[in-house]
Short mmCIF file of C-alpha atoms in Angstrom, two decimals:
data_model
loop_
_atom_site.label_atom_id
_atom_site.label_comp_id
_atom_site.label_asym_id
_atom_site.label_seq_id
_atom_site.Cartn_x
_atom_site.Cartn_y
_atom_site.Cartn_z
CA UNK C 21 -50.15 7.02 6.30
CA UNK C 22 -46.72 6.35 6.15
CA UNK C 23 -44.93 6.74 2.99
CA UNK C 24 -44.40 3.26 1.09
CA UNK C 25 -45.23 1.68 4.39
CA UNK C 26 -42.27 3.21 6.40
CA UNK C 27 -42.13 2.96 9.98
CA UNK C 28 -44.06 5.87 11.44
CA UNK C 29 -45.22 8.92 9.87
CA UNK C 30 -43.96 12.73 9.54
CA UNK C 31 -40.44 13.37 10.15
CA UNK C 32 -37.65 13.29 12.90
CA UNK C 33 -38.42 14.07 16.31
CA UNK C 34 -36.12 16.84 17.11
CA UNK C 35 -32.48 15.74 19.18
CA UNK C 36 -33.77 12.23 18.23
CA UNK C 37 -30.56 10.17 18.29
CA UNK C 38 -30.01 7.70 15.30
CA UNK C 39 -30.00 4.17 16.28
CA UNK C 40 -27.82 2.94 13.11
CA UNK C 41 -25.39 4.09 10.63
CA UNK C 42 -28.08 3.42 8.20
CA UNK C 43 -30.56 5.53 10.16
CA UNK C 44 -28.14 8.17 10.13
CA UNK C 45 -27.82 8.25 6.43
CA UNK C 46 -31.45 8.44 6.14
CA UNK C 47 -31.64 11.48 8.68
CA UNK C 48 -28.79 13.29 7.38
CA UNK C 49 -28.63 12.36 3.80
CA UNK C 50 -32.43 11.16 2.37
CA UNK C 51 -31.65 12.22 -0.78
CA UNK C 52 -28.00 11.20 -0.96
CA UNK C 53 -26.02 8.73 -2.98
CA UNK C 54 -27.81 5.55 -0.99
CA UNK C 55 -31.33 5.88 -0.47
CA UNK C 56 -32.47 2.45 -0.72
CA UNK C 57 -29.92 1.56 1.89
CA UNK C 58 -31.01 4.34 3.85
CA UNK C 59 -34.76 3.20 3.77
CA UNK C 60 -33.53 -0.03 5.11
CA UNK C 61 -33.56 1.69 8.55
CA UNK C 62 -37.15 2.50 8.34
CA UNK C 63 -38.64 -1.18 7.65
CA UNK C 64 -38.30 -4.24 9.99
CA UNK C 65 -34.86 -5.79 9.98
CA UNK C 66 -34.15 -9.41 8.97
CA UNK C 67 -31.07 -10.62 10.33
CA UNK C 68 -29.02 -13.77 8.85
CA UNK C 69 -26.88 -16.39 10.76
CA UNK C 70 -24.83 -17.83 8.06
CA UNK C 71 -22.66 -16.66 4.88
CA UNK C 72 -25.04 -18.70 3.22
CA UNK C 73 -28.59 -17.86 3.75
CA UNK C 74 -32.01 -18.91 2.07
CA UNK C 75 -35.32 -17.07 2.12
CA UNK C 76 -39.17 -17.99 0.90
CA UNK C 77 -41.90 -16.22 -0.74
CA UNK C 78 -45.42 -17.61 -1.32
CA UNK C 79 -47.54 -15.59 -3.79
CA UNK C 80 -51.30 -15.82 -4.48
CA UNK C 81 -51.78 -18.64 -6.85
CA UNK C 82 -53.33 -17.89 -10.17
CA UNK C 83 -55.74 -20.63 -9.87
CA UNK C 84 -56.23 -20.78 -13.61
CA UNK C 85 -54.53 -22.25 -16.78
CA UNK C 86 -54.34 -23.16 -20.45
CA UNK C 87 -56.83 -26.03 -21.66
CA UNK C 88 -55.41 -28.51 -24.17
CA UNK C 89 -58.69 -29.80 -24.98
CA UNK C 90 -62.10 -31.00 -23.85
CA UNK C 91 -63.30 -34.35 -24.33
CA UNK C 92 -66.49 -36.34 -23.77
CA UNK C 93 -64.80 -39.57 -22.55
CA UNK C 94 -61.92 -40.35 -19.83
CA UNK C 95 -59.64 -42.06 -22.18
CA UNK C 96 -59.34 -38.51 -24.13
CA UNK C 97 -60.40 -40.18 -27.59
CA UNK C 98 -63.22 -38.05 -28.55
CA UNK C 99 -63.16 -34.02 -28.65
CA UNK C 100 -66.20 -32.42 -27.78
CA UNK C 101 -68.02 -30.94 -30.86
CA UNK C 102 -71.00 -28.83 -30.33
CA UNK C 103 -73.27 -29.93 -33.54
CA UNK C 104 -72.69 -33.81 -32.25
CA UNK C 105 -72.53 -33.38 -28.56
CA UNK C 106 -74.16 -30.54 -27.40
CA UNK C 107 -77.75 -32.21 -26.32
CA UNK C 108 -75.94 -34.84 -24.55
CA UNK C 109 -72.69 -33.74 -23.08
CA UNK C 110 -73.20 -30.01 -23.22
CA UNK C 111 -75.98 -29.63 -20.67
CA UNK C 112 -76.30 -29.34 -16.85
CA UNK C 113 -74.97 -32.56 -15.32
CA UNK C 114 -73.32 -33.69 -17.89
CA UNK C 115 -69.78 -34.72 -17.22
CA UNK C 116 -66.62 -33.60 -19.98
CA UNK C 117 -63.07 -34.28 -19.59
CA UNK C 118 -60.86 -31.19 -19.72
CA UNK C 119 -56.99 -32.05 -20.67
CA UNK C 120 -54.25 -29.79 -19.26
CA UNK C 121 -50.67 -30.12 -18.46
CA UNK C 122 -49.88 -32.28 -15.59
CA UNK C 123 -48.12 -29.51 -13.49
CA UNK C 124 -51.44 -27.65 -13.71
CA UNK C 125 -53.73 -30.55 -12.61
CA UNK C 126 -52.51 -31.11 -9.36
CA UNK C 127 -53.57 -27.50 -8.15
CA UNK C 128 -57.35 -28.70 -8.91
CA UNK C 129 -59.56 -31.13 -6.28
CA UNK C 130 -62.94 -32.56 -6.29
CA UNK C 131 -65.50 -30.01 -5.04
CA UNK C 132 -63.78 -27.01 -7.01
CA UNK C 133 -66.10 -25.19 -8.93
CA UNK C 134 -64.79 -23.91 -12.39
CA UNK C 135 -65.02 -21.49 -15.46
CA UNK C 136 -64.50 -23.25 -18.90
CA UNK C 137 -63.69 -20.12 -20.86
CA UNK C 138 -63.01 -19.03 -24.38
CA UNK C 139 -60.30 -16.07 -23.80
CA UNK C 140 -61.38 -14.30 -27.08
CA UNK C 141 -65.33 -14.71 -26.27
CA UNK C 142 -65.87 -14.56 -22.85
CA UNK C 143 -69.96 -14.96 -22.98
CA UNK C 144 -68.94 -18.70 -23.66
CA UNK C 145 -68.31 -19.04 -19.91
CA UNK C 146 -69.32 -22.59 -18.67
CA UNK C 147 -69.15 -23.41 -15.04
CA UNK C 148 -68.90 -26.63 -13.65
CA UNK C 149 -67.80 -28.94 -10.71
CA UNK C 150 -64.60 -30.59 -10.44
CA UNK C 151 -65.18 -34.50 -9.69
CA UNK C 152 -62.06 -36.16 -10.55
CA UNK C 153 -58.59 -35.30 -10.73
CA UNK C 154 -56.32 -37.47 -13.03
CA UNK C 155 -52.42 -36.98 -13.17
CA UNK C 156 -51.05 -39.00 -15.94
CA UNK C 157 -48.57 -36.95 -17.68
CA UNK C 158 -49.49 -35.92 -21.25
CA UNK C 159 -52.83 -37.32 -20.58
CA UNK C 160 -53.86 -35.59 -17.26
CA UNK C 161 -57.31 -34.25 -17.07
CA UNK C 162 -59.73 -32.91 -14.80
CA UNK C 163 -63.44 -34.43 -14.80
CA UNK C 164 -65.80 -31.53 -14.93
CA UNK C 165 -69.89 -31.95 -14.23
CA UNK C 166 -71.43 -29.10 -15.57
CA UNK C 167 -73.98 -26.96 -13.71
CA UNK C 168 -75.29 -25.20 -16.78
CA UNK C 169 -76.10 -25.25 -20.41
CA UNK C 170 -73.15 -24.69 -23.03
CA UNK C 171 -75.24 -22.18 -24.53
CA UNK C 172 -74.44 -18.92 -22.99
CA UNK C 173 -72.86 -17.24 -26.29
CA UNK C 174 -75.32 -15.57 -28.59
CA UNK C 175 -73.78 -17.72 -31.26
CA UNK C 176 -73.18 -20.53 -29.53
CA UNK C 177 -72.75 -23.00 -32.52
CA UNK C 178 -69.41 -20.95 -33.24
CA UNK C 179 -68.70 -20.40 -29.63
CA UNK C 180 -68.86 -23.18 -27.31
CA UNK C 181 -66.99 -25.80 -25.09
CA UNK C 182 -65.17 -26.81 -28.26
CA UNK C 183 -63.57 -23.46 -28.25
CA UNK C 184 -62.65 -22.82 -24.72
CA UNK C 185 -58.70 -22.48 -23.87
CA UNK C 186 -58.72 -21.58 -20.23
CA UNK C 187 -59.75 -22.92 -17.07
CA UNK C 188 -60.54 -20.85 -13.81
CA UNK C 189 -61.01 -21.97 -10.20
CA UNK C 190 -63.70 -19.46 -8.78
CA UNK C 191 -64.61 -21.33 -5.56
CA UNK C 192 -65.49 -25.00 -4.01
CA UNK C 193 -68.69 -26.46 -2.45
CA UNK C 194 -69.10 -29.34 -0.67
CA UNK C 195 -72.40 -31.37 0.40
CA UNK C 196 -73.68 -31.17 3.77
CA UNK C 197 -72.35 -33.85 6.06
CA UNK C 198 -69.57 -34.72 3.74
CA UNK C 199 -66.07 -36.10 4.47
CA UNK C 200 -63.18 -33.74 4.02
CA UNK C 201 -62.29 -33.11 0.48
CA UNK C 202 -58.75 -33.42 -0.81
CA UNK C 203 -55.79 -31.04 0.13
CA UNK C 204 -54.02 -29.07 -2.04
CA UNK C 205 -50.87 -27.32 -1.14
CA UNK C 206 -48.83 -24.46 -2.77
CA UNK C 207 -45.31 -24.76 -2.34
CA UNK C 208 -43.20 -21.39 -1.54
CA UNK C 209 -40.56 -20.41 -4.03
CA UNK C 210 -36.88 -20.66 -2.37
CA UNK C 211 -34.24 -18.01 -3.06
CA UNK C 212 -30.54 -18.33 -1.99
CA UNK C 213 -28.27 -15.52 -0.94
CA UNK C 214 -24.61 -14.76 0.14
CA UNK C 215 -23.08 -12.33 2.22
CA UNK C 216 -20.74 -9.86 1.51
CA UNK C 217 -18.02 -8.39 3.67
CA UNK C 218 -17.83 -4.50 3.12
CA UNK C 219 -14.77 -2.90 4.60
CA UNK C 220 -13.49 1.04 4.00
CA UNK C 221 -10.47 2.23 6.01
CA UNK C 222 -9.45 5.90 6.37
CA UNK C 223 -5.78 6.71 7.24
CA UNK C 224 -4.84 10.28 8.36
CA UNK C 225 -1.04 10.75 9.48
CA UNK C 226 -0.94 12.67 13.05
CA UNK C 227 0.47 15.78 11.38
CA UNK C 228 -2.34 15.81 8.91
CA UNK C 229 -4.58 15.50 12.16
CA UNK C 230 -2.80 18.34 13.78
CA UNK C 231 -2.96 20.67 10.73
CA UNK C 232 -5.29 23.39 11.12
CA UNK C 233 -7.57 23.43 7.96
CA UNK C 234 -10.10 26.58 7.29
CA UNK C 235 -12.69 24.04 5.80
CA UNK C 236 -13.22 22.14 9.00
CA UNK C 237 -11.62 19.06 10.95
CA UNK C 238 -10.02 16.97 8.52
CA UNK C 239 -10.73 13.70 10.65
CA UNK C 240 -14.59 14.49 10.94
CA UNK C 241 -14.28 15.41 7.05
CA UNK C 242 -12.64 12.22 6.11
CA UNK C 243 -15.06 10.08 8.22
CA UNK C 244 -18.22 11.41 6.61
CA UNK C 245 -16.79 10.81 3.03
CA UNK C 246 -15.79 7.47 3.96
CA UNK C 247 -19.40 6.76 5.26
CA UNK C 248 -20.75 7.88 2.07
CA UNK C 249 -18.14 5.82 0.10
CA UNK C 250 -19.05 2.43 2.19
CA UNK C 251 -22.84 3.01 1.80
CA UNK C 252 -22.50 3.52 -2.00
CA UNK C 253 -20.70 0.29 -2.15
CA UNK C 254 -23.60 -1.48 -0.64
CA UNK C 255 -25.89 0.34 -2.31
CA UNK C 256 -24.26 -0.70 -5.77
CA UNK C 257 -24.64 -3.98 -4.90
CA UNK C 258 -28.31 -3.94 -4.24
CA UNK C 259 -28.82 -3.18 -8.01
CA UNK C 260 -25.68 -4.45 -9.97
CA UNK C 261 -24.70 -7.23 -7.59
CA UNK C 262 -24.20 -11.18 -8.44
CA UNK C 263 -24.21 -13.65 -6.01
CA UNK C 264 -20.50 -15.40 -6.37
CA UNK C 265 -18.86 -17.67 -4.22
CA UNK C 266 -14.85 -18.03 -4.65
CA UNK C 267 -11.37 -18.15 -2.55
CA UNK C 268 -9.71 -15.00 -2.03
CA UNK C 269 -6.16 -14.16 -2.64
CA UNK C 270 -5.41 -15.15 1.02
CA UNK C 271 -6.97 -18.78 0.19
CA UNK C 272 -9.90 -17.71 2.40
CA UNK C 273 -13.53 -17.99 1.21
CA UNK C 274 -14.76 -14.92 -0.51
CA UNK C 275 -18.33 -14.35 -1.25
CA UNK C 276 -20.61 -11.60 -3.03
CA UNK C 277 -24.04 -10.75 -2.56
CA UNK C 278 -26.81 -10.62 -5.46
CA UNK C 279 -28.64 -7.30 -6.62
CA UNK C 280 -31.83 -6.53 -8.15
CA UNK C 281 -31.28 -6.37 -11.87
CA UNK C 282 -29.77 -10.21 -11.75
CA UNK C 283 -32.88 -11.14 -9.36
CA UNK C 284 -35.25 -9.64 -11.69
CA UNK C 285 -33.49 -11.12 -14.92
CA UNK C 286 -33.45 -14.62 -13.67
CA UNK C 287 -36.78 -14.99 -11.89
CA UNK C 288 -39.23 -12.43 -13.75
CA UNK C 289 -37.37 -11.82 -17.28
CA UNK C 290 -40.68 -10.58 -18.61
CA UNK C 291 -40.31 -7.43 -16.21
CA UNK C 292 -36.84 -6.59 -17.70
CA UNK C 293 -37.80 -4.06 -20.58
CA UNK C 294 -36.10 -1.93 -23.33
CA UNK C 295 -37.89 0.70 -25.25
CA UNK C 296 -35.02 0.98 -27.61
CA UNK C 297 -35.37 -2.72 -28.75
CA UNK C 298 -38.86 -3.32 -28.10
CA UNK C 299 -40.20 -5.28 -30.98
CA UNK C 300 -43.83 -4.79 -30.18
CA UNK C 301 -46.03 -3.39 -32.96
CA UNK C 302 -47.09 -0.66 -30.82
CA UNK C 303 -43.45 0.48 -30.28
CA UNK C 304 -41.27 -0.54 -33.14
CA UNK C 305 -39.72 2.15 -35.24
CA UNK C 306 -41.47 5.02 -33.01
CA UNK C 307 -39.92 7.85 -31.35
CA UNK C 308 -40.41 8.19 -27.60
CA UNK C 309 -42.98 10.95 -27.95
CA UNK C 310 -44.91 8.54 -30.28
CA UNK C 311 -45.29 5.76 -28.22
CA UNK C 312 -43.61 6.03 -25.08
CA UNK C 313 -46.42 6.96 -23.08
CA UNK C 314 -48.32 3.73 -24.26
CA UNK C 315 -45.23 1.71 -23.39
CA UNK C 316 -45.26 3.09 -19.88
CA UNK C 317 -48.81 2.90 -19.10
CA UNK C 318 -49.00 -0.92 -20.49
CA UNK C 319 -46.05 -1.89 -18.21
CA UNK C 320 -47.06 0.12 -15.26
CA UNK C 321 -50.39 -1.54 -15.27
CA UNK C 322 -48.55 -4.97 -15.64
CA UNK C 323 -46.77 -4.16 -12.34
CA UNK C 324 -49.62 -2.91 -10.48
CA UNK C 325 -51.59 -6.39 -11.08
CA UNK C 326 -49.03 -8.12 -8.71
CA UNK C 327 -48.53 -6.00 -5.73
CA UNK C 328 -48.76 -2.79 -3.89
CA UNK C 329 -50.50 0.10 -5.54
CA UNK C 330 -47.63 2.33 -4.79
CA UNK C 331 -44.22 2.14 -5.61
CA UNK C 332 -41.11 3.86 -5.78
CA UNK C 333 -38.87 4.29 -9.10
CA UNK C 334 -35.34 4.93 -8.99
CA UNK C 335 -34.20 6.82 -12.24
CA UNK C 336 -31.43 8.26 -13.88
CA UNK C 337 -32.10 11.80 -14.80
CA UNK C 338 -32.29 11.47 -18.49
CA UNK C 339 -35.19 8.77 -18.01
CA UNK C 340 -37.03 11.32 -15.72
CA UNK C 341 -36.58 13.75 -18.54
CA UNK C 342 -38.33 11.50 -20.98
CA UNK C 343 -41.18 11.19 -18.54
CA UNK C 344 -41.33 15.41 -18.40
CA UNK C 345 -41.09 15.12 -22.31
CA UNK C 346 -44.28 13.10 -22.44
CA UNK C 347 -45.82 15.48 -19.66
CA UNK C 348 -45.60 18.57 -21.91
CA UNK C 349 -46.43 16.62 -24.92
CA UNK C 350 -49.61 15.25 -24.06
CA UNK C 351 -50.86 17.59 -21.35
CA UNK C 352 -52.88 15.13 -19.54
CA UNK C 353 -50.00 13.58 -17.20
CA UNK C 354 -49.79 15.20 -14.02
CA UNK C 355 -46.40 15.17 -12.40
CA UNK C 356 -46.33 16.54 -8.77
CA UNK C 357 -43.31 17.25 -7.11
CA UNK C 358 -43.13 16.99 -3.02
CA UNK C 359 -41.30 16.18 -0.13
CA UNK C 360 -42.42 12.94 1.62
CA UNK C 361 -41.83 11.76 5.04
CA UNK C 362 -38.32 12.13 6.55
CA UNK C 363 -37.45 14.83 3.65
CA UNK C 364 -37.43 12.44 0.79
CA UNK C 365 -38.04 14.11 -2.43
CA UNK C 366 -39.97 12.32 -5.09
CA UNK C 367 -41.82 13.33 -8.44
CA UNK C 368 -45.17 11.53 -8.68
CA UNK C 369 -47.41 10.17 -11.42
CA UNK C 370 -50.59 8.82 -10.74
CA UNK C 371 -52.30 6.27 -13.13
CA UNK C 372 -55.19 4.23 -12.91
CA UNK C 373 -53.93 1.23 -10.29
CA UNK C 374 -50.57 2.52 -9.67
CA UNK C 375 -49.08 5.57 -8.18
CA UNK C 376 -45.30 6.10 -9.40
CA UNK C 377 -43.02 7.92 -6.95
CA UNK C 378 -39.88 8.98 -9.14
CA UNK C 379 -36.71 9.60 -7.55
CA UNK C 380 -33.52 10.56 -9.17
CA UNK C 381 -30.92 8.35 -8.24
CA UNK C 382 -27.34 9.90 -8.19
CA UNK C 383 -25.60 6.36 -8.67
CA UNK C 384 -27.61 6.12 -12.00
CA UNK C 385 -27.44 9.88 -13.29
CA UNK C 386 -23.58 9.92 -12.56
CA UNK C 387 -23.03 6.98 -15.11
CA UNK C 388 -23.98 8.01 -18.66
CA UNK C 389 -24.94 4.20 -19.60
CA UNK C 390 -27.42 4.34 -16.53
CA UNK C 391 -29.07 7.62 -17.23
CA UNK C 392 -31.91 6.27 -19.13
CA UNK C 393 -32.86 3.51 -16.70
CA UNK C 394 -35.37 2.97 -14.05
CA UNK C 395 -36.14 0.29 -11.52
CA UNK C 396 -39.56 0.34 -9.86
CA UNK C 397 -40.18 -1.64 -6.83
CA UNK C 398 -41.61 -1.58 -3.25
CA UNK C 399 -39.15 -0.84 -0.47
CA UNK C 400 -40.54 -3.52 1.93
CA UNK C 401 -39.76 -6.15 -0.77
CA UNK C 402 -35.75 -5.25 -0.26
CA UNK C 403 -34.06 -6.15 2.71
CA UNK C 404 -30.28 -5.74 3.57
CA UNK C 405 -29.70 -8.38 6.16
CA UNK C 406 -26.47 -7.98 8.35
CA UNK C 407 -24.85 -11.45 9.68
CA UNK C 408 -25.58 -11.70 13.41
CA UNK C 409 -24.64 -14.84 15.24
CA UNK C 410 -22.24 -16.58 17.48
CA UNK C 411 -22.23 -13.58 19.93
CA UNK C 412 -21.13 -11.24 16.91
CA UNK C 413 -23.34 -8.39 15.58
CA UNK C 414 -21.59 -7.59 12.05
CA UNK C 415 -24.07 -4.85 10.80
CA UNK C 416 -22.63 -1.80 9.99
CA UNK C 417 -19.82 -0.63 12.96
CA UNK C 418 -17.03 2.15 12.94
CA UNK C 419 -14.03 0.22 13.94
CA UNK C 420 -11.13 2.40 15.38
CA UNK C 421 -7.58 2.57 16.12
CA UNK C 422 -6.66 -0.39 13.54
CA UNK C 423 -3.07 1.32 12.96
CA UNK C 424 -0.06 -1.12 14.01
CA UNK C 425 2.09 0.06 16.92
CA UNK C 426 4.56 2.55 16.46
CA UNK C 427 2.54 3.83 13.23
CA UNK C 428 2.10 7.59 13.47
CA UNK C 429 -1.33 7.91 12.02
CA UNK C 430 -4.95 6.81 12.86
CA UNK C 431 -6.46 4.00 10.79
CA UNK C 432 -10.42 3.65 11.40
CA UNK C 433 -13.23 2.30 9.55
CA UNK C 434 -16.60 1.39 8.59
CA UNK C 435 -17.07 -2.61 8.54
CA UNK C 436 -20.39 -4.34 7.26
CA UNK C 437 -21.04 -8.02 6.81
CA UNK C 438 -24.67 -8.51 5.39
CA UNK C 439 -26.59 -9.55 2.03
CA UNK C 440 -29.60 -8.20 0.28
CA UNK C 441 -33.15 -10.25 0.02
CA UNK C 442 -35.77 -9.47 -2.57
CA UNK C 443 -39.14 -10.85 -2.31
CA UNK C 444 -41.71 -11.09 -5.00
CA UNK C 445 -39.82 -10.92 -8.15
CA UNK C 446 -43.07 -10.06 -10.11
CA UNK C 447 -43.27 -7.06 -8.14
CA UNK C 448 -40.27 -5.40 -9.55
CA UNK C 449 -39.50 -3.79 -12.93
CA UNK C 450 -36.53 -2.92 -14.90
CA UNK C 451 -36.88 -0.43 -17.57
CA UNK C 452 -34.05 0.57 -19.98
CA UNK C 453 -33.71 3.49 -22.70
CA UNK C 454 -36.57 5.50 -21.20
CA UNK C 455 -36.79 8.72 -23.17
CA UNK C 456 -34.88 7.29 -26.42
CA UNK C 457 -36.42 6.27 -29.67
CA UNK C 458 -37.13 3.11 -30.76
CA UNK C 459 -34.61 1.37 -33.30
CA UNK C 460 -36.28 -2.01 -33.67
#
């Protein structure tokens, strides 16, 4: 099985020629300063054909939500009371009226089969069939025909339809020879992006090029350094970029692409975490060794609910040290160091429901304020999309001979126009101050 869903398995074929500069970086520097950008060469490319671009994601609908109250009448005037109503309205074939938020009601249709649930007392579960759906602002409801009596809990007089607080769609059923039921559609979520123009050049005088160096050819060395700088800039925007549209000093349009930190903060704020300031009772005032393991397990489990069971975690070196400290302190955390496909070196931690591959990111480790930060994601949810259109292909290219006539130097450079796309924000997680003690 390919590592994290990358194209192909194993390693590079001998003498294989890289097909793009991203693939060159992946081949030559799989553990270099731009690993996320390099990984793009191992997944299907998605081009864009405009400076402004859009993409959509569609997640599995929750098919569940909160109940406001349960009533015995369509006017929502009389709440269900077990002692008064169970024998008439809490039996199979009876109809109760379940008040919900209007935004939730539109997800239901007649023929849906539902569970009416007390989230603290799961034995209460009462099943029924949706017979009517009414969208009326604050008075929206679904009419549910019960298919069992309200007597499932051992103490039904205390826990019953009057205490239910969740409704879950578990199926649908239609009678033989019936007409088609009402349709329910779930809209995708739209995201907007902007491309960014990346350009880096080298300028070597003819004298510098003619001078013999014991360290190797000056031009080749400068070209490799420039590629590293260029890819770092693109990699940095993948994390810290913010979409922005303005005018440059030359009066022309200047656009900047967005990054993961901003994307997750805007679209899945519950997945932006900070151990240092977490006010949860399990973590407040506790050292990393006291509560860090529980903190990680809790939120790793949360992440594992919504996507792949295998993720990569780009981490600063201090954060990874904090993970290692937990492993040494508890003894039941097994960290395995390995080299995966294409020479990628990772440290793996397997917990129930999720396999986390930790990869130290140089751009995190080099900056002290990022050393305790971790970003978890699945690489296939990240796309760097080059601008391709109008007969032009603006993916990364190496431009040569840009010097002006008569200039005794060589001016070459790397040029890229593209932007980042991120899919399914609840499958990303940002964790800060990993390894530090809580001060809340």
